[in-house]
Amino acid sequence: MNYRHAYHAGNIGDVLKHIVLSLLIVYLQRKDKPFRILDTHAGIGQYDLTSKETARTGEWRQGVGKVLAADIPETVETLLKPWLDVISAQNPDGSFKAYPGSPALARALMRPVDRLTLTELHPEDFKTLAGLFQGDHQVKTIHLDGWLALGSFLPPKEKRGLAIIDPAFEVTDEFDRMARAVCKAWKKWQTGIFAVWYPLKDRKGLSRFHDALAETGIRDVLTLELNVGKSGPDTVMLGSGMTIINPPFTLAADMKEILPWLSRVLHQGPGAGWQVEQLIEE
Ligand code: SAM
C-alpha cells in the first residue's frame, strides 16, 4: 500500500466528495432517528496542510484553496455552509492549516445519537486515525479491509445512514472489487445510502461498475461528475465523480446549483465540465 491521502488532502477530488458527504449528512439530520455512517476507506481523519507531505504536492491549492478564495453566490453558500463551517471551526484563528477529511467532517456533523464506523487498512494511517478518535464513544475505528467492512457491518442496527466508499485506486481492478462489494452490501441493506467516489480516469472500469449495479437490480442511482480539464500534458487527474445509490431527493437539484459555479472556480483547462445524471430511475 503506497497511497497516502496526506499528499492529496483538500484537492479537487476531496472538494466534490466532501461537499456531497456534507449534503448527505445534513439530509439524514432531517429525521430525529439516529443514523450510522460507515466510512470504508477512512484515511487519517484530518490533515495538516503545513505537513511535509501536503506541502510537497500542494494539491489543496487547486482545490479547497480556490473555493475559500472565491466569491460564493448566496444560493451556493447556503448549500456549502455545513462543510465550510466545519473547516472554519478547525481553523479558529482564521489561518488555513487544518483540513477535515471525511471522518472529521462526518464526526462534526453528527448529533449525540448518531454513530460513525471507520475502517482503514494502512497500519500507520490507521494508528493516526485511531488516535484522533480515542475515547470518543460515538466513533469506532477498525483496522480492517474496507471491502470486508461493507460485507460485515451492514445493515447497521440504526437501519438508517450511509456508507461512504472512497478507495485509493492503486490497483487496476478496483472498479471490479467495488462492484462486487457494493452489490453484495446493497442486497443486505437496500434502503441505505451508498456514496462511491472515483477519479475520472478509467471509463471502461466505471461502465463495468455501473452495469453491475443495473444487473443486480439496484434502483435509484445518481451520478455526479466534476471535470476541471487538462492543465498540461502531465495532468494525472482531470476530475472525479461520485455514484450515489438511494440519493436524497434534494441532492440532484442541490448539485445542479453547486457544480456550474464550482466548475468555474476549479477550472484548469480544456475539457472542463460537470454532469448530474439519474443513471437508474427509482
Ligand atoms: N476518505 C478519506 C477522506 O476523504 O478524508 C480519504 C481516503 S483515501 C482516498 C483512501 C484510503 O484508503 C487510504 O488511506 C488508504 O490507505 C486506504 N485503503 C486502501 N485500501 C484499503 C482497503 N482495502 N480497505 C481500507 N482502506 C484502504
Short mmCIF file of C-alpha atoms and ligand atoms in Angstrom, two decimals:
data_model
loop_
_atom_site.label_atom_id
_atom_site.label_comp_id
_atom_site.label_asym_id
_atom_site.label_seq_id
_atom_site.Cartn_x
_atom_site.Cartn_y
_atom_site.Cartn_z
CA MET A 1 0.00 0.00 0.00
CA ASN A 2 1.77 3.13 -1.21
CA TYR A 3 -1.12 5.56 -1.32
CA ARG A 4 -1.18 8.18 1.47
CA HIS A 5 -4.02 10.65 1.37
CA ALA A 6 -1.89 13.28 3.14
CA TYR A 7 -0.37 14.09 -0.28
CA HIS A 8 -3.80 14.81 -1.74
CA ALA A 9 -5.86 16.29 1.10
CA GLY A 10 -8.14 19.13 0.05
CA ASN A 11 -7.62 18.52 -3.68
CA ILE A 12 -10.29 18.76 -6.40
CA GLY A 13 -11.47 15.23 -5.60
CA ASP A 14 -11.85 15.96 -1.91
CA VAL A 15 -13.83 19.11 -2.66
CA LEU A 16 -16.51 17.20 -4.61
CA LYS A 17 -16.55 14.26 -2.17
CA HIS A 18 -16.73 16.33 0.99
CA ILE A 19 -19.40 18.70 -0.33
CA VAL A 20 -21.56 15.70 -1.26
CA LEU A 21 -20.85 13.99 2.07
CA SER A 22 -21.92 17.10 3.98
CA LEU A 23 -25.17 17.36 1.98
CA LEU A 24 -25.96 13.69 2.62
CA ILE A 25 -25.43 14.05 6.37
CA VAL A 26 -27.46 17.25 6.58
CA TYR A 27 -30.27 15.38 4.84
CA LEU A 28 -30.04 12.49 7.33
CA GLN A 29 -30.36 15.02 10.16
CA ARG A 30 -33.86 15.91 8.97
CA LYS A 31 -35.31 12.99 10.95
CA ASP A 32 -34.75 12.62 14.70
CA LYS A 33 -33.98 8.90 14.42
CA PRO A 34 -30.27 8.06 14.82
CA PHE A 35 -28.16 7.21 11.80
CA ARG A 36 -24.84 5.46 11.27
CA ILE A 37 -22.10 6.33 8.82
CA LEU A 38 -19.67 3.68 7.61
CA ASP A 39 -16.52 5.20 6.07
CA THR A 40 -14.76 2.20 4.49
CA HIS A 41 -11.53 3.92 3.38
CA ALA A 42 -11.14 6.49 6.11
CA GLY A 43 -7.55 7.78 5.80
CA ILE A 44 -6.11 9.58 8.84
CA GLY A 45 -9.23 11.61 9.57
CA GLN A 46 -7.93 15.14 9.38
CA TYR A 47 -4.99 16.78 7.65
CA ASP A 48 -2.36 19.35 8.45
CA LEU A 49 -1.83 21.42 5.30
CA THR A 50 1.56 22.54 6.61
CA SER A 51 2.84 18.95 6.89
CA LYS A 52 5.72 18.00 4.58
CA GLU A 53 3.51 15.53 2.64
CA THR A 54 0.76 18.03 1.93
CA ALA A 55 3.18 20.87 1.30
CA ARG A 56 5.15 18.75 -1.17
CA THR A 57 2.28 18.44 -3.67
CA GLY A 58 0.25 21.50 -2.66
CA GLU A 59 -2.77 19.88 -4.35
CA TRP A 60 -5.13 21.64 -1.95
CA ARG A 61 -4.26 24.97 -3.56
CA GLN A 62 -6.07 23.89 -6.75
CA GLY A 63 -8.98 22.53 -4.69
CA VAL A 64 -10.24 23.85 -1.37
CA GLY A 65 -7.78 26.76 -1.56
CA LYS A 66 -9.58 28.11 -4.64
CA VAL A 67 -13.01 27.59 -3.07
CA LEU A 68 -12.04 29.54 0.05
CA ALA A 69 -10.64 32.39 -2.04
CA ALA A 70 -13.70 32.66 -4.33
CA ASP A 71 -16.80 34.83 -4.16
CA ILE A 72 -19.64 32.45 -3.43
CA PRO A 73 -23.16 33.30 -4.59
CA GLU A 74 -25.75 33.19 -1.83
CA THR A 75 -27.63 30.09 -3.06
CA VAL A 76 -24.38 28.11 -3.32
CA GLU A 77 -23.10 29.45 0.00
CA THR A 78 -26.20 28.19 1.79
CA LEU A 79 -25.57 24.69 0.42
CA LEU A 80 -21.83 24.72 1.19
CA LYS A 81 -22.28 26.20 4.66
CA PRO A 82 -22.21 22.92 6.64
CA TRP A 83 -18.88 21.92 5.01
CA LEU A 84 -17.37 25.42 5.20
CA ASP A 85 -18.43 25.79 8.85
CA VAL A 86 -16.55 22.60 9.76
CA ILE A 87 -13.43 23.93 8.00
CA SER A 88 -13.75 27.27 9.84
CA ALA A 89 -14.23 25.54 13.18
CA GLN A 90 -10.98 23.61 12.63
CA ASN A 91 -9.14 26.86 11.88
CA PRO A 92 -10.34 29.15 14.66
CA ASP A 93 -7.54 31.72 14.32
CA GLY A 94 -8.55 32.45 10.73
CA SER A 95 -5.44 30.98 9.10
CA PHE A 96 -5.95 27.88 6.97
CA LYS A 97 -3.90 24.95 8.24
CA ALA A 98 -6.29 22.14 9.11
CA TYR A 99 -8.40 20.30 6.58
CA PRO A 100 -11.09 17.86 7.74
CA GLY A 101 -11.03 14.51 5.94
CA SER A 102 -14.24 12.51 5.60
CA PRO A 103 -14.06 11.14 9.20
CA ALA A 104 -13.56 14.55 10.85
CA LEU A 105 -16.23 16.09 8.62
CA ALA A 106 -18.76 13.34 9.36
CA ARG A 107 -18.00 13.49 13.08
CA ALA A 108 -18.52 17.24 13.19
CA LEU A 109 -21.93 16.93 11.52
CA MET A 110 -23.23 14.15 13.75
CA ARG A 111 -25.67 14.60 16.61
CA PRO A 112 -25.17 12.93 20.01
CA VAL A 113 -27.39 10.00 18.91
CA ASP A 114 -25.50 9.24 15.69
CA ARG A 115 -22.60 6.84 15.20
CA LEU A 116 -19.59 6.55 12.90
CA THR A 117 -17.66 3.41 11.95
CA LEU A 118 -14.28 3.97 10.31
CA THR A 119 -12.13 1.33 8.63
CA GLU A 120 -8.62 1.92 7.31
CA LEU A 121 -6.10 -0.69 6.17
CA HIS A 122 -2.77 1.19 6.14
CA PRO A 123 -1.14 0.39 9.52
CA GLU A 124 0.38 3.83 10.15
CA ASP A 125 -2.60 5.77 8.88
CA PHE A 126 -4.85 3.58 10.98
CA LYS A 127 -2.81 4.41 14.09
CA THR A 128 -3.17 8.14 13.43
CA LEU A 129 -6.91 7.74 12.79
CA ALA A 130 -7.45 5.69 15.95
CA GLY A 131 -5.54 8.30 17.96
CA LEU A 132 -7.74 11.09 16.64
CA PHE A 133 -10.93 9.44 17.87
CA GLN A 134 -9.59 7.75 21.01
CA GLY A 135 -12.15 7.95 23.81
CA ASP A 136 -14.95 9.11 21.50
CA HIS A 137 -17.82 6.74 22.26
CA GLN A 138 -19.69 7.71 19.07
CA VAL A 139 -16.85 6.60 16.82
CA LYS A 140 -15.48 3.11 16.24
CA THR A 141 -12.14 2.80 14.39
CA ILE A 142 -11.22 -0.61 12.98
CA HIS A 143 -8.02 -1.76 11.27
CA LEU A 144 -9.75 -3.70 8.50
CA ASP A 145 -10.16 -4.02 4.74
CA GLY A 146 -12.97 -1.64 3.77
CA TRP A 147 -14.41 -4.15 1.31
CA LEU A 148 -14.80 -6.66 4.14
CA ALA A 149 -16.35 -3.95 6.31
CA LEU A 150 -19.07 -3.40 3.70
CA GLY A 151 -19.98 -7.08 3.94
CA SER A 152 -19.70 -7.31 7.73
CA PHE A 153 -21.13 -4.09 9.18
CA LEU A 154 -24.22 -3.56 7.05
CA PRO A 155 -27.06 -3.14 7.67
CA PRO A 156 -26.31 -1.04 10.75
CA LYS A 157 -28.50 -1.56 13.76
CA GLU A 158 -29.78 2.02 13.37
CA LYS A 159 -31.19 0.94 9.94
CA ARG A 160 -30.68 4.49 8.61
CA GLY A 161 -27.50 6.01 7.33
CA LEU A 162 -24.86 5.93 4.68
CA ALA A 163 -21.75 4.14 3.52
CA ILE A 164 -19.06 6.40 2.07
CA ILE A 165 -16.69 4.41 -0.13
CA ASP A 166 -13.51 6.19 -1.16
CA PRO A 167 -10.84 3.73 -2.33
CA ALA A 168 -7.28 4.64 -3.25
CA PHE A 169 -7.49 3.23 -6.83
CA GLU A 170 -3.97 1.80 -6.52
CA VAL A 171 -4.95 -1.49 -8.14
CA THR A 172 -6.23 -1.92 -11.70
CA ASP A 173 -9.29 -3.97 -10.76
CA GLU A 174 -10.57 -1.52 -8.12
CA PHE A 175 -13.85 -0.92 -10.01
CA ASP A 176 -14.49 -4.68 -10.16
CA ARG A 177 -13.80 -5.18 -6.46
CA MET A 178 -16.03 -2.21 -5.82
CA ALA A 179 -18.82 -3.65 -7.97
CA ARG A 180 -18.74 -6.97 -6.13
CA ALA A 181 -18.63 -5.40 -2.67
CA VAL A 182 -21.26 -2.70 -3.29
CA CYS A 183 -23.75 -5.07 -4.96
CA LYS A 184 -23.38 -7.56 -2.11
CA ALA A 185 -23.78 -4.85 0.54
CA TRP A 186 -26.84 -3.38 -1.20
CA LYS A 187 -28.55 -6.79 -1.14
CA LYS A 188 -28.22 -6.71 2.67
CA TRP A 189 -29.22 -3.05 3.07
CA GLN A 190 -31.45 -1.91 0.23
CA THR A 191 -32.57 1.30 1.92
CA GLY A 192 -29.12 2.61 2.79
CA ILE A 193 -27.38 5.45 1.01
CA PHE A 194 -24.18 4.34 -0.72
CA ALA A 195 -21.84 7.12 -1.87
CA VAL A 196 -18.92 5.98 -4.01
CA TRP A 197 -16.07 8.22 -5.18
CA TYR A 198 -13.75 7.62 -8.18
CA PRO A 199 -11.23 9.52 -10.29
CA LEU A 200 -12.24 10.20 -13.90
CA LYS A 201 -9.55 8.04 -15.46
CA ASP A 202 -10.86 4.60 -16.34
CA ARG A 203 -14.16 4.99 -18.20
CA LYS A 204 -14.33 1.28 -19.06
CA GLY A 205 -13.95 0.29 -15.41
CA LEU A 206 -16.62 2.80 -14.45
CA SER A 207 -19.03 1.39 -17.07
CA ARG A 208 -18.46 -2.13 -15.75
CA PHE A 209 -19.26 -0.87 -12.24
CA HIS A 210 -22.46 0.83 -13.42
CA ASP A 211 -23.51 -2.24 -15.45
CA ALA A 212 -23.07 -4.40 -12.35
CA LEU A 213 -25.36 -2.10 -10.34
CA ALA A 214 -28.06 -2.35 -13.06
CA GLU A 215 -27.70 -6.14 -13.40
CA THR A 216 -28.10 -6.54 -9.62
CA GLY A 217 -31.45 -4.73 -9.87
CA ILE A 218 -30.33 -1.68 -7.90
CA ARG A 219 -32.72 1.25 -8.45
CA ASP A 220 -32.37 4.99 -7.92
CA VAL A 221 -28.77 5.71 -8.82
CA LEU A 222 -27.43 9.22 -9.36
CA THR A 223 -24.04 10.09 -10.85
CA LEU A 224 -22.18 13.37 -10.35
CA GLU A 225 -19.06 14.48 -12.18
CA LEU A 226 -16.71 17.41 -11.96
CA ASN A 227 -14.01 17.60 -14.62
CA VAL A 228 -11.60 20.51 -14.21
CA GLY A 229 -9.93 19.99 -17.61
CA LYS A 230 -6.37 19.41 -18.69
CA SER A 231 -3.92 21.97 -17.32
CA GLY A 232 -0.94 20.47 -19.17
CA PRO A 233 0.43 17.31 -20.81
CA ASP A 234 1.18 15.73 -17.40
CA THR A 235 -2.28 16.17 -15.90
CA VAL A 236 -2.94 12.99 -13.93
CA MET A 237 -6.47 13.51 -12.70
CA LEU A 238 -8.95 15.53 -14.73
CA GLY A 239 -11.50 15.36 -12.01
CA SER A 240 -13.69 12.94 -10.19
CA GLY A 241 -17.15 11.52 -9.98
CA MET A 242 -19.50 10.00 -7.47
CA THR A 243 -22.20 7.40 -7.80
CA ILE A 244 -24.91 7.62 -5.20
CA ILE A 245 -27.39 4.82 -4.55
CA ASN A 246 -30.62 5.98 -2.86
CA PRO A 247 -29.70 9.69 -3.02
CA PRO A 248 -31.82 12.12 -1.02
CA PHE A 249 -34.43 13.60 -3.39
CA THR A 250 -32.83 17.03 -2.88
CA LEU A 251 -29.30 16.05 -3.98
CA ALA A 252 -29.60 16.33 -7.78
CA ALA A 253 -31.10 19.83 -7.58
CA ASP A 254 -28.52 20.94 -4.99
CA MET A 255 -25.64 19.70 -7.13
CA LYS A 256 -27.09 21.39 -10.24
CA GLU A 257 -26.83 24.62 -8.24
CA ILE A 258 -23.30 23.96 -6.94
CA LEU A 259 -21.48 22.30 -9.87
CA PRO A 260 -21.72 25.07 -12.52
CA TRP A 261 -20.18 27.51 -10.03
CA LEU A 262 -17.63 25.01 -8.71
CA SER A 263 -16.54 24.06 -12.20
CA ARG A 264 -15.81 27.73 -12.98
CA VAL A 265 -13.85 28.16 -9.74
CA LEU A 266 -11.78 24.98 -10.14
CA HIS A 267 -11.35 25.22 -13.92
CA GLN A 268 -7.84 24.29 -15.10
CA GLY A 269 -8.05 23.86 -18.87
CA PRO A 270 -9.75 22.42 -21.96
CA GLY A 271 -12.34 19.67 -21.49
CA ALA A 272 -13.68 21.02 -18.19
CA GLY A 273 -17.33 20.41 -17.36
CA TRP A 274 -19.79 18.91 -14.94
CA GLN A 275 -22.66 16.47 -15.01
CA VAL A 276 -25.59 15.35 -12.87
CA GLU A 277 -27.32 12.28 -14.25
CA GLN A 278 -30.00 9.95 -12.93
CA LEU A 279 -28.29 6.78 -14.13
CA ILE A 280 -31.04 4.38 -12.95
CA GLU A 281 -34.56 5.55 -12.15
CA GLU A 282 -36.28 4.87 -8.82
N1 SAM B 1 -11.94 9.09 2.75
C1 SAM B 1 -10.76 9.85 3.12
C2 SAM B 1 -11.13 11.31 3.17
O1 SAM B 1 -11.98 11.75 2.38
O2 SAM B 1 -10.60 12.02 4.02
C3 SAM B 1 -9.63 9.62 2.16
C4 SAM B 1 -9.36 8.18 1.85
S1 SAM B 1 -8.05 7.87 0.72
C5 SAM B 1 -8.69 8.35 -0.82
C6 SAM B 1 -8.13 6.12 0.61
C7 SAM B 1 -7.66 5.40 1.87
O3 SAM B 1 -7.97 4.02 1.74
C8 SAM B 1 -6.17 5.48 2.14
O4 SAM B 1 -5.96 5.98 3.43
C9 SAM B 1 -5.69 4.02 2.06
O5 SAM B 1 -4.68 3.72 3.00
C10 SAM B 1 -6.95 3.28 2.38
N2 SAM B 1 -7.06 1.92 1.85
C11 SAM B 1 -6.55 1.38 0.73
N3 SAM B 1 -7.03 0.13 0.53
C12 SAM B 1 -7.88 -0.11 1.56
C13 SAM B 1 -8.73 -1.20 1.89
N4 SAM B 1 -8.79 -2.29 1.14
N5 SAM B 1 -9.51 -1.08 2.99
C14 SAM B 1 -9.48 0.04 3.76
N6 SAM B 1 -8.69 1.10 3.50
C15 SAM B 1 -7.91 1.02 2.40
#
